[in-house]
XYZ file of C-alpha atoms in Angstrom:
738
model
C 43.350 54.667 105.482
C 42.879 57.468 108.031
C 39.307 57.562 109.326
C 37.477 60.758 110.350
C 38.072 61.695 113.990
C 41.580 60.219 113.982
C 44.515 62.104 115.516
C 47.540 62.412 113.255
C 50.705 64.378 112.731
C 52.479 65.430 109.538
C 55.534 67.424 108.445
C 54.969 70.985 107.293
C 57.849 73.418 106.712
C 60.151 70.907 108.431
C 58.011 71.011 111.587
C 55.732 68.357 113.114
C 52.099 69.554 113.050
C 49.166 67.957 114.990
C 45.783 67.554 113.304
C 42.381 65.821 113.393
C 40.926 64.158 110.312
C 37.576 65.820 109.506
C 36.528 63.753 106.485
C 37.749 61.736 103.557
C 37.745 63.055 100.035
C 38.527 60.548 97.381
C 40.713 57.539 98.055
C 44.027 58.618 99.597
C 42.858 62.221 100.309
C 41.668 63.629 103.618
C 40.697 67.007 105.032
C 42.215 67.919 108.396
C 42.095 70.738 110.908
C 45.544 71.342 112.367
C 46.860 72.854 115.564
C 47.519 76.083 113.681
C 43.764 76.569 113.255
C 43.729 75.889 109.517
C 41.961 73.324 107.363
C 44.147 71.609 104.815
C 43.903 68.853 102.261
C 46.404 66.078 102.862
C 47.563 62.856 101.233
C 46.878 60.272 103.887
C 50.251 58.616 103.280
C 51.788 61.711 104.885
C 49.963 61.052 108.158
C 52.180 59.984 111.056
C 51.453 58.546 114.498
C 47.726 58.031 113.780
C 45.322 57.386 116.712
C 41.785 56.492 115.525
C 38.761 57.808 117.459
C 40.618 60.682 118.984
C 37.805 63.254 118.561
C 34.321 63.716 117.136
C 34.914 65.333 113.710
C 31.534 67.041 113.957
C 32.244 68.813 117.222
C 33.078 72.501 117.366
C 36.430 73.738 116.083
C 37.210 75.219 119.480
C 36.858 71.777 121.087
C 39.051 70.199 118.422
C 41.655 72.918 118.853
C 41.632 72.472 122.619
C 42.097 68.705 122.319
C 44.912 69.163 119.822
C 46.691 71.556 122.167
C 46.435 69.047 125.031
C 47.763 66.234 122.839
C 50.651 68.377 121.670
C 51.553 69.330 125.253
C 51.510 65.655 126.346
C 53.821 64.619 123.537
C 56.222 67.517 124.084
C 56.352 66.766 127.826
C 57.032 63.134 127.048
C 59.740 64.174 124.559
C 61.566 65.907 127.411
C 61.827 62.566 129.163
C 63.807 61.198 126.263
C 67.511 61.519 127.086
C 69.076 61.484 123.616
C 72.625 61.459 124.968
C 71.937 58.390 127.110
C 70.257 56.720 124.159
C 73.364 57.482 122.033
C 75.662 56.097 124.714
C 73.514 52.997 125.116
C 73.561 52.270 121.399
C 77.323 52.740 121.450
C 77.535 49.521 123.430
C 75.780 47.591 120.690
C 77.931 45.740 118.216
C 76.334 47.181 115.131
C 77.922 48.669 112.026
C 78.646 52.415 112.303
C 76.089 53.179 109.590
C 73.366 50.935 111.049
C 69.920 52.544 110.760
C 67.833 52.310 113.916
C 64.077 52.376 113.483
C 61.916 54.797 115.437
C 60.159 51.804 117.046
C 63.489 50.463 118.335
C 64.584 53.825 119.681
C 61.185 54.455 121.308
C 61.301 51.078 123.060
C 64.819 51.784 124.358
C 64.115 55.371 125.409
C 60.589 55.072 126.849
C 59.942 51.355 127.092
C 56.983 51.624 124.701
C 56.364 52.103 121.002
C 52.773 53.318 120.757
C 51.876 56.311 118.575
C 52.192 58.769 121.473
C 55.662 57.475 122.406
C 56.771 57.396 118.796
C 55.715 61.031 118.395
C 57.597 62.022 121.538
C 60.807 60.263 120.464
C 60.471 61.709 116.958
C 60.174 65.216 118.414
C 63.174 64.665 120.647
C 65.379 63.332 117.827
C 64.168 66.060 115.483
C 65.435 68.677 117.931
C 68.756 66.886 118.218
C 71.524 67.920 115.850
C 74.361 66.247 117.724
C 73.948 62.522 118.327
C 71.779 61.195 115.477
C 70.894 62.050 111.893
C 67.944 60.743 109.922
C 67.986 58.665 106.800
C 65.054 57.014 104.960
C 65.699 53.694 106.655
C 65.918 55.170 110.139
C 68.323 57.018 112.407
C 72.142 56.771 112.185
C 74.160 57.096 115.344
C 77.064 59.538 114.966
C 80.547 58.411 115.972
C 82.448 59.768 118.953
C 84.675 61.882 116.693
C 81.685 63.288 114.834
C 79.990 64.274 118.067
C 83.159 65.942 119.347
C 83.505 67.877 116.079
C 79.942 69.125 116.491
C 80.611 70.250 120.044
C 83.755 72.086 118.934
C 81.843 73.790 116.153
C 79.087 74.803 118.551
C 81.615 76.201 120.998
C 83.253 78.145 118.179
C 79.887 79.459 117.018
C 79.005 80.524 120.528
C 82.352 82.228 120.925
C 81.846 83.947 117.573
C 78.404 85.106 118.637
C 79.738 86.547 121.889
C 82.640 88.102 120.027
C 80.308 89.680 117.489
C 78.115 91.161 120.187
C 81.087 92.384 122.234
C 82.708 93.969 119.179
C 79.467 95.723 118.242
C 79.148 97.150 121.738
C 82.792 98.254 121.728
C 82.533 99.728 118.238
C 79.417 101.711 119.064
C 81.020 102.989 122.254
C 84.106 104.082 120.275
C 81.883 105.929 117.796
C 80.113 107.816 120.576
C 83.147 108.252 122.839
C 86.317 108.842 120.763
C 89.734 108.413 122.325
C 90.857 111.757 123.723
C 94.311 113.217 123.193
C 96.800 111.508 125.476
C 94.542 108.520 126.092
C 95.246 104.977 124.977
C 92.731 103.013 122.954
C 91.236 100.259 125.129
C 90.177 97.055 123.381
C 87.541 94.607 124.686
C 89.424 92.417 127.145
C 88.475 89.020 125.732
C 88.485 90.040 122.089
C 91.409 92.476 121.751
C 92.953 90.714 118.721
C 89.585 90.590 116.971
C 89.016 94.315 117.597
C 92.469 95.120 116.205
C 91.720 93.001 113.145
C 88.448 94.877 112.709
C 90.231 98.229 112.773
C 92.683 96.967 110.160
C 89.688 96.023 108.033
C 88.130 99.462 108.500
C 91.448 101.044 107.538
C 91.539 98.942 104.373
C 87.993 100.002 103.478
C 88.891 103.653 104.143
C 91.862 103.331 101.780
C 90.478 101.094 99.029
C 86.707 101.628 99.224
C 84.663 99.066 97.297
C 87.874 97.347 96.182
C 88.542 96.227 99.746
C 87.780 92.500 100.258
C 86.011 93.405 103.521
C 83.922 96.242 102.101
C 80.601 94.362 102.005
C 81.053 92.686 105.393
C 81.979 95.879 107.234
C 79.367 97.961 105.423
C 76.696 95.576 106.731
C 78.180 95.754 110.232
C 78.066 99.560 110.249
C 74.541 99.473 108.866
C 73.476 97.198 111.749
C 74.831 99.860 114.126
C 72.871 102.564 112.273
C 76.116 104.328 111.326
C 75.448 105.771 107.884
C 78.294 108.227 107.203
C 80.033 107.182 104.023
C 83.400 108.076 105.532
C 82.636 106.051 108.671
C 85.668 103.715 108.253
C 87.995 106.733 108.180
C 86.165 108.308 111.110
C 86.648 105.151 113.182
C 90.410 105.303 112.633
C 90.283 108.951 113.617
C 88.187 108.284 116.718
C 90.512 105.436 117.705
C 93.428 107.872 117.692
C 95.274 105.783 115.080
C 95.014 108.363 112.299
C 94.875 112.111 112.287
C 92.486 114.314 110.381
C 94.895 114.733 107.458
C 96.073 111.135 107.261
C 97.656 110.378 103.882
C 95.630 107.390 102.689
C 97.447 107.208 99.362
C 100.591 106.062 101.175
C 98.645 103.057 102.469
C 97.051 102.413 99.101
C 100.393 102.199 97.320
C 102.212 100.618 100.278
C 104.773 103.402 100.546
C 106.797 103.508 103.732
C 107.856 106.834 105.215
C 110.461 105.300 107.516
C 113.619 103.227 107.225
C 114.242 100.137 109.303
C 117.083 100.096 111.843
C 119.391 97.970 109.653
C 119.037 100.417 106.746
C 119.761 103.372 109.001
C 122.824 101.647 110.439
C 124.197 100.886 106.975
C 123.669 104.495 105.906
C 125.221 105.784 109.133
C 128.331 103.720 108.426
C 128.971 105.917 105.371
C 129.803 108.828 107.668
C 133.133 107.067 108.201
C 133.941 108.199 104.647
C 133.959 111.809 105.892
C 136.812 113.246 107.943
C 136.413 115.005 111.274
C 135.664 118.281 109.472
C 132.891 116.727 107.392
C 134.898 116.643 104.171
C 134.758 113.625 101.896
C 137.679 111.238 102.126
C 138.993 110.470 98.654
C 139.931 106.862 98.015
C 139.682 106.661 94.229
C 141.071 108.505 91.208
C 139.227 111.804 90.661
C 139.599 115.210 89.108
C 140.370 117.750 91.790
C 137.987 120.610 91.019
C 138.083 122.215 94.442
C 139.974 125.133 92.942
C 137.037 126.321 90.857
C 134.144 128.293 92.304
C 131.024 126.123 92.495
C 127.562 127.241 93.556
C 124.187 125.600 94.099
C 120.731 127.000 93.323
C 117.795 125.402 95.140
C 114.704 126.239 97.130
C 115.503 127.549 100.602
C 114.021 124.384 102.155
C 115.993 121.921 100.007
C 118.210 119.544 101.972
C 119.153 116.920 99.381
C 121.336 119.041 97.091
C 122.359 116.872 94.180
C 123.724 119.374 91.660
C 126.137 122.297 91.616
C 127.274 124.621 88.834
C 130.446 126.422 87.872
C 131.491 128.804 85.109
C 134.919 129.854 83.888
C 136.040 132.341 81.259
C 139.327 131.082 79.830
C 142.208 133.250 78.596
C 141.762 132.039 75.023
C 138.220 133.461 74.900
C 136.454 130.149 75.438
C 134.079 129.363 78.283
C 133.614 126.291 80.403
C 130.419 125.408 82.210
C 130.518 122.749 84.882
C 127.537 120.691 85.974
C 128.566 118.729 89.052
C 126.281 115.921 90.192
C 126.511 114.392 93.648
C 128.310 111.045 93.379
C 125.678 109.031 95.216
C 126.910 105.843 93.551
C 130.146 106.053 95.554
C 128.194 105.577 98.784
C 125.197 103.531 97.664
C 126.787 100.266 96.608
C 124.923 97.859 94.292
C 122.913 95.190 96.151
C 123.516 96.843 99.510
C 120.573 97.167 101.877
C 120.292 100.895 101.139
C 120.466 100.191 97.410
C 117.666 97.630 97.628
C 115.350 100.000 99.483
C 116.218 102.783 97.023
C 115.235 100.477 94.153
C 112.001 99.594 95.928
C 111.140 103.277 96.417
C 112.349 104.266 92.955
C 112.273 107.974 93.701
C 112.051 110.532 96.442
C 108.532 111.856 96.990
C 107.840 115.512 97.695
C 104.444 116.299 99.214
C 103.067 119.590 100.541
C 103.378 118.291 104.103
C 106.028 115.593 103.857
C 109.239 114.616 102.108
C 109.935 110.900 101.677
C 113.580 110.475 100.626
C 114.787 107.614 98.463
C 117.743 107.034 100.792
C 118.084 107.686 104.534
C 118.533 111.345 105.483
C 122.134 110.857 106.584
C 122.967 110.057 102.958
C 120.555 112.249 101.012
C 120.910 115.345 103.201
C 124.499 115.035 104.410
C 127.034 112.544 103.082
C 125.947 112.683 99.416
C 124.534 116.205 99.436
C 126.696 118.974 97.954
C 126.879 120.909 101.199
C 128.516 124.331 100.999
C 132.126 124.703 102.181
C 132.692 120.945 102.385
C 134.612 118.733 99.991
C 132.138 116.501 98.257
C 132.424 113.734 95.698
C 130.753 114.457 92.369
C 130.464 113.317 88.792
C 131.201 116.375 86.701
C 130.180 117.405 83.199
C 132.621 119.974 81.824
C 131.355 121.634 78.647
C 133.548 124.071 76.710
C 132.034 126.742 74.440
C 133.751 128.902 71.858
C 133.259 132.635 71.483
C 130.126 132.039 69.385
C 128.690 129.933 72.229
C 129.045 126.663 70.311
C 130.049 123.505 72.131
C 133.564 122.512 71.126
C 134.377 119.974 73.800
C 132.627 117.900 76.455
C 133.942 115.554 79.067
C 132.672 113.701 82.098
C 134.636 112.542 85.094
C 134.429 111.571 88.765
C 135.551 114.610 90.717
C 135.856 116.262 94.073
C 134.411 119.769 94.454
C 133.736 122.345 97.122
C 130.629 124.501 96.858
C 131.440 128.099 97.707
C 127.921 129.538 97.630
C 124.521 128.106 98.382
C 121.929 130.236 96.603
C 118.165 130.248 96.447
C 116.366 130.972 93.201
C 115.577 134.459 94.488
C 119.184 135.282 95.363
C 120.409 133.778 92.082
C 117.913 135.953 90.208
C 119.310 138.976 92.002
C 122.822 138.022 90.885
C 121.681 137.542 87.291
C 119.783 140.818 87.264
C 122.877 142.602 88.564
C 124.990 141.264 85.692
C 126.707 138.293 87.313
C 127.118 135.205 85.096
C 126.115 137.349 82.130
C 127.966 135.173 79.620
C 126.672 131.963 81.234
C 123.144 133.275 80.931
C 123.763 134.053 77.256
C 124.918 130.457 76.835
C 121.786 128.946 78.388
C 119.605 131.258 76.312
C 121.443 130.024 73.229
C 121.001 126.429 74.350
C 117.278 126.935 74.717
C 116.968 128.786 71.416
C 118.798 126.035 69.555
C 116.605 123.373 71.125
C 113.606 125.396 70.014
C 115.003 125.442 66.486
C 115.298 121.663 66.699
C 111.614 121.350 67.570
C 111.548 121.636 71.351
C 108.214 122.647 72.836
C 107.968 124.993 75.761
C 104.375 125.596 76.799
C 104.360 127.632 80.020
C 101.497 125.831 81.749
C 101.037 127.772 84.982
C 101.331 125.847 88.236
C 100.872 126.587 91.879
C 103.109 125.489 94.703
C 101.248 123.924 97.615
C 102.887 123.803 101.029
C 101.713 123.103 104.549
C 103.727 125.013 107.144
C 102.815 124.665 110.817
C 99.337 123.547 109.831
C 98.781 126.501 107.496
C 98.090 125.795 103.825
C 100.044 128.039 101.463
C 99.207 128.177 97.750
C 101.488 130.333 95.644
C 102.140 130.561 91.889
C 105.250 128.683 90.816
C 107.936 130.730 89.131
C 108.807 128.562 86.170
C 110.452 131.119 83.900
C 112.749 133.114 86.144
C 116.342 133.580 84.922
C 117.734 131.329 87.674
C 115.299 128.562 86.839
C 116.197 128.814 83.169
C 119.878 128.656 84.106
C 119.470 125.490 86.181
C 117.038 123.686 83.883
C 119.059 124.264 80.694
C 122.316 123.146 82.261
C 120.655 120.009 83.662
C 119.226 119.273 80.205
C 122.718 119.831 78.761
C 124.279 117.331 81.175
C 121.586 114.728 80.525
C 121.873 115.184 76.770
C 125.663 114.909 76.937
C 125.347 111.618 78.794
C 122.670 110.390 76.393
C 124.758 111.232 73.339
C 127.785 109.432 74.718
C 125.857 106.265 75.492
C 124.067 106.296 72.145
C 127.185 107.013 70.084
C 129.088 104.178 71.766
C 126.180 101.702 71.718
C 126.191 101.446 75.496
C 122.980 100.356 77.244
C 121.120 103.176 78.939
C 117.763 104.304 80.223
C 116.702 106.651 77.455
C 113.795 109.046 77.728
C 111.873 109.973 74.606
C 108.700 111.669 73.418
C 106.856 111.423 70.136
C 106.374 114.508 68.006
C 103.257 116.599 68.590
C 100.293 116.197 66.300
C 99.808 119.951 66.218
C 102.101 122.942 66.587
C 101.765 124.812 69.868
C 103.875 127.800 68.813
C 100.948 130.173 69.252
C 100.431 128.968 72.799
C 104.107 129.371 73.635
C 104.106 132.973 72.464
C 100.767 134.013 73.930
C 99.525 131.729 76.702
C 95.773 131.305 76.944
C 94.169 128.959 79.530
C 91.442 127.797 77.145
C 93.878 127.017 74.347
C 96.140 125.301 76.864
C 93.222 123.164 78.083
C 92.333 122.169 74.533
C 95.956 121.518 73.569
C 96.502 118.768 76.086
C 95.138 116.121 73.795
C 97.971 116.918 71.373
C 100.707 116.421 73.963
C 102.363 113.021 73.927
C 103.387 111.234 77.080
C 107.085 110.704 77.537
C 108.389 107.153 77.578
C 111.392 105.321 78.953
C 113.230 102.538 77.171
C 116.551 100.893 76.510
C 116.852 102.127 72.910
C 117.867 105.713 72.032
C 114.944 107.640 70.565
C 114.241 111.280 69.894
C 112.757 113.423 72.635
C 110.691 115.823 70.572
C 109.548 117.840 73.555
C 113.161 118.737 74.343
C 114.373 118.815 70.735
C 117.051 116.200 71.437
C 118.014 112.953 69.741
C 119.357 111.212 72.841
C 118.450 111.915 76.417
C 118.967 110.160 79.723
C 118.475 111.469 83.230
C 121.558 111.394 85.407
C 121.361 114.676 87.319
C 119.404 113.511 90.400
C 121.002 110.290 91.681
C 120.052 111.159 95.258
C 116.391 111.427 94.297
C 115.835 109.037 91.364
C 117.023 105.454 91.169
C 117.266 105.479 87.364
C 119.688 108.416 87.642
C 121.749 106.416 90.130
C 121.886 103.527 87.644
C 123.031 105.845 84.869
C 125.693 107.379 87.105
C 127.079 103.909 87.789
C 126.956 103.129 84.085
C 128.900 106.260 83.123
C 131.474 105.860 85.897
C 132.146 102.294 84.824
C 133.211 103.607 81.407
C 135.739 106.120 82.693
C 139.246 105.489 81.439
C 142.260 107.559 82.418
C 140.028 109.527 84.738
C 137.767 111.145 82.143
C 135.213 110.410 79.405
C 135.527 112.389 76.210
C 132.304 113.105 74.394
C 132.265 113.571 70.626
C 131.155 116.990 69.343
C 127.375 117.090 68.827
C 125.849 116.414 65.453
C 123.510 118.856 63.785
C 120.508 117.168 65.394
C 122.134 115.388 68.287
C 122.485 118.041 70.957
C 119.960 120.385 69.381
C 122.582 121.695 66.896
C 124.383 123.365 69.759
C 127.655 123.851 67.937
C 129.878 123.191 64.969
C 132.374 120.401 64.899
C 135.673 121.479 66.378
C 138.902 119.968 67.597
C 138.948 118.246 70.956
C 141.434 120.324 72.909
C 141.804 117.843 75.742
C 141.179 118.547 79.393
C 141.851 122.227 79.857
C 142.300 122.769 83.550
C 140.989 122.190 87.012
C 141.513 125.860 87.679
C 140.682 128.863 85.539
C 143.727 130.024 83.594
C 145.009 126.902 81.889
C 147.240 125.149 84.457
C 147.367 121.372 84.291
C 144.562 119.543 86.065
C 145.114 117.059 88.860
C 143.509 113.818 89.770
C 142.752 113.874 93.479
C 145.572 112.203 95.356
C 147.592 111.727 92.155
C 149.148 113.974 89.525
C 146.977 113.672 86.469
C 148.686 113.198 83.117
C 147.510 115.932 80.759
C 145.654 114.566 77.753
C 147.117 115.030 74.266
C 145.543 117.676 72.069
C 144.878 115.457 69.072
C 141.224 114.408 69.047
C 141.860 111.059 67.384
C 144.496 110.075 69.906
C 142.120 110.308 72.867
C 139.325 108.248 71.345
C 138.536 105.148 73.363
C 139.716 102.189 71.331
C 138.591 99.467 73.709
C 135.952 100.846 76.001
C 135.604 99.201 79.406
C 132.676 96.876 79.930
C 129.595 98.840 81.028
C 128.404 98.128 84.544
C 124.904 97.055 83.407
C 123.788 95.045 80.411
C 120.689 95.966 78.424
C 118.792 93.044 79.996
C 119.694 94.160 83.503
C 118.545 97.709 82.818
C 115.281 96.403 81.377
C 114.646 94.594 84.651
C 115.386 97.705 86.680
C 113.169 99.858 84.450
C 110.210 97.539 84.976
C 110.550 97.895 88.740
C 111.206 101.631 88.866
C 108.355 102.314 86.459
C 105.896 100.813 88.929
C 107.450 102.661 91.876
C 107.533 106.043 90.135
C 103.960 105.625 88.915
C 102.881 105.065 92.523
C 104.905 108.092 93.622
C 103.280 110.252 90.934
C 99.830 109.089 92.031
C 100.587 109.888 95.676
C 101.939 113.336 94.807
C 98.899 114.145 92.680
C 96.463 112.831 95.286
C 98.074 114.732 98.135
C 98.384 117.947 96.176
C 94.676 117.847 95.299
C 93.793 116.995 98.890
C 95.522 120.063 100.302
C 94.061 122.332 97.621
C 90.604 121.062 98.543
C 91.356 121.491 102.246
C 92.300 125.074 101.455
C 89.036 125.579 99.571
C 87.075 123.869 102.344
C 88.097 126.717 104.640
C 86.563 129.111 102.078
C 83.179 127.371 101.937
C 80.457 129.949 101.289
C 82.884 132.475 99.815
C 83.280 133.652 96.234
C 86.196 133.007 93.906
C 87.041 134.035 90.367
C 87.074 131.317 87.712
C 87.532 131.059 83.982
C 85.365 128.849 81.778
C 87.527 126.323 79.932
C 84.883 124.245 78.143
C 81.149 123.675 77.936
C 79.152 120.459 78.116
C 75.387 119.991 77.754
C 74.828 120.034 81.499
C 77.873 121.816 82.951
C 80.882 124.036 82.466
C 84.483 123.030 83.069
C 86.073 125.907 84.978
C 89.461 126.695 86.428
C 89.556 128.405 89.804
C 91.979 131.257 89.327
C 93.324 131.308 92.872
C 94.554 127.711 92.885
C 94.255 126.578 89.234
C 91.967 123.690 90.206
C 89.818 122.440 87.333
C 86.332 121.231 88.190
C 82.668 121.192 87.162
C 80.240 124.042 87.522
C 76.482 123.937 86.759
C 75.016 125.836 83.829
C 73.079 129.021 84.397
C 69.910 128.891 82.251
C 69.727 131.800 79.851
C 73.314 132.915 80.401
C 75.671 131.557 77.733
C 79.243 131.435 79.022
C 81.617 130.777 76.138
C 85.129 129.431 76.917
C 87.376 132.180 78.178
C 84.595 133.922 80.126
C 85.590 134.953 83.607
C 82.914 134.441 86.221
C 82.542 134.364 89.962
C 81.530 131.149 91.687
C 80.512 130.371 95.231
C 82.086 127.420 97.001
C 79.086 125.488 98.306
C 80.607 122.254 99.552
C 84.017 120.588 99.667
C 84.801 116.979 100.600
C 88.599 116.681 100.389
C 88.573 112.950 101.158
C 86.281 112.293 98.202
C 88.041 114.751 95.904
C 84.693 116.513 95.586
C 83.831 120.193 95.279
C 80.494 121.795 94.417
C 80.246 125.280 93.030
C 77.445 127.656 92.150
C 77.980 130.200 89.365
C 77.211 133.808 90.257
C 75.986 135.603 87.161
C 74.403 139.062 87.285
């Protein structure tokens, strides 16, 4: 029972509070005034270290408060005399169990030589402030072991180091924000915490790339907030200020983990392939090939193209037939399966072409030199030789490893000039017939306009792509012909392949093909089916073909390299004969005719040669040249399925990077036009906005409504570019309506 006027202490909010009992209430209840200047009701069993007669409960509150303050000061001063470490060491000499509970009375007697209420309070305060040597249980205080104490000290040292690190990093980070690294300077890290600062920058880079998906997003967002840095692109800006990124850093490459470089071992392996060229840069021939160096081959590419993987040829034979040659760089001769270069090519899946960067699938020495069909140099190829009759029907097709020499390197512009002047007139008639017959078989050709985006010496160039020029038609149709020829052969002989297909459209787009309209094109997209890739032959409705593989870009696409290996593994007697196309197989390109055998390696009908060896001319009878026991294909269906799964992921990443970077540079271009006007066409309307296409760059984006001005789809309007954030893929427009 605590009597009025008694001094006592009790626990409140985990702290020891001094008080004086003012009066009793009912049994077990008292009213106290505490050292915090408040009156409280208390269960007297909670009272600790009671000293009766401490003060007159009827005296003034100021006197009580003063006495309480003095009592508190005495006890806290006495608590400082308690050396907890010495007490811990002293008890360590006792032969007690490790979990022995020491009473407060025992500890007070040992520490102060007394166990009165004042001493007990002082020892209690001292032990309460200790979080190292003792911990409290109901029965008393447990002495921690030596190992436990050492663990606590280590943790405290680590916490202190972390605190100093945190403060140092904040100071360094804020200084970097206000004082970016200048050109030519080296980023200086805090001396004691350099590794931690580097780790922080890696975290900021990850947040810049992945945003809220970064595992450090929340942590670093709070850090920047504590520094009062509120820009939403602050992580990117830090990398810029640190001199580790530039203003146009390609974040998509980081997001999809795409490397732009090759390691030294890969470069060395690729460099070793130059030994397969002679001193003049011509390919050394070590296997059995058709020698096609006597026919005139030419390439058609962009002026900037370095990795030239296809060449063409055309011959008019004395018997009135024609032979078109599609010659594909024999990359498989140099890129051996399971080699280091092959493994990195599989990992990359495809070459990536960006407005400001080209990322080849193989090292440049291969893609741009050894494999590339460089003009005036003997190069190894895999050739498709397609013979047409006078009515432009296919009467014979064959495929073979070959050696060629390109005589002319043409651009699309120069090839167009040749075509317009009458050169390759019959070849152009053939490709027009090929396209027309594919159209009859259901092929779809919607001329969606595109723009070409390039960055040259820091200048952004946006130009309309020429997708329907004669030279482009020539190249595209002959590439489709080669791919279809390969696809038909694999399908007809039940050989595993990587077949491309596309489901039929839900709606005819003939009207759009004949009279292109941007609004109709926008609305038609939902009817277009995505192409698919699989191991089973299936119709490609978009191309109007029953069987289609891609084999014409083995320098640029890994799947094409696989298919080139597959076809080469099937070659017997130096050449593969392809059966005449069926009515639906190769888009009804011709009637069935007799296989006339391999005509010639030179125009005019002389016997062909296999490089390094006289080639035995094939018999004329079609049945006699059929492959009775075809060689084992290089890849099984299961192996190709495994490759397809890996290349699908790689090519999807490449597509995402190309799309992201293309949009970025278009927005950077528009950013420079902020405040200016641009023509746009309304594609669709929504309750709160229009969807418009900016005519200058074909970018589709939102545009606010103009109250009272209906703008039906197809309306051309002018818009003002108000704001562009290329990093966020954001643009804001204002419609300008008179």
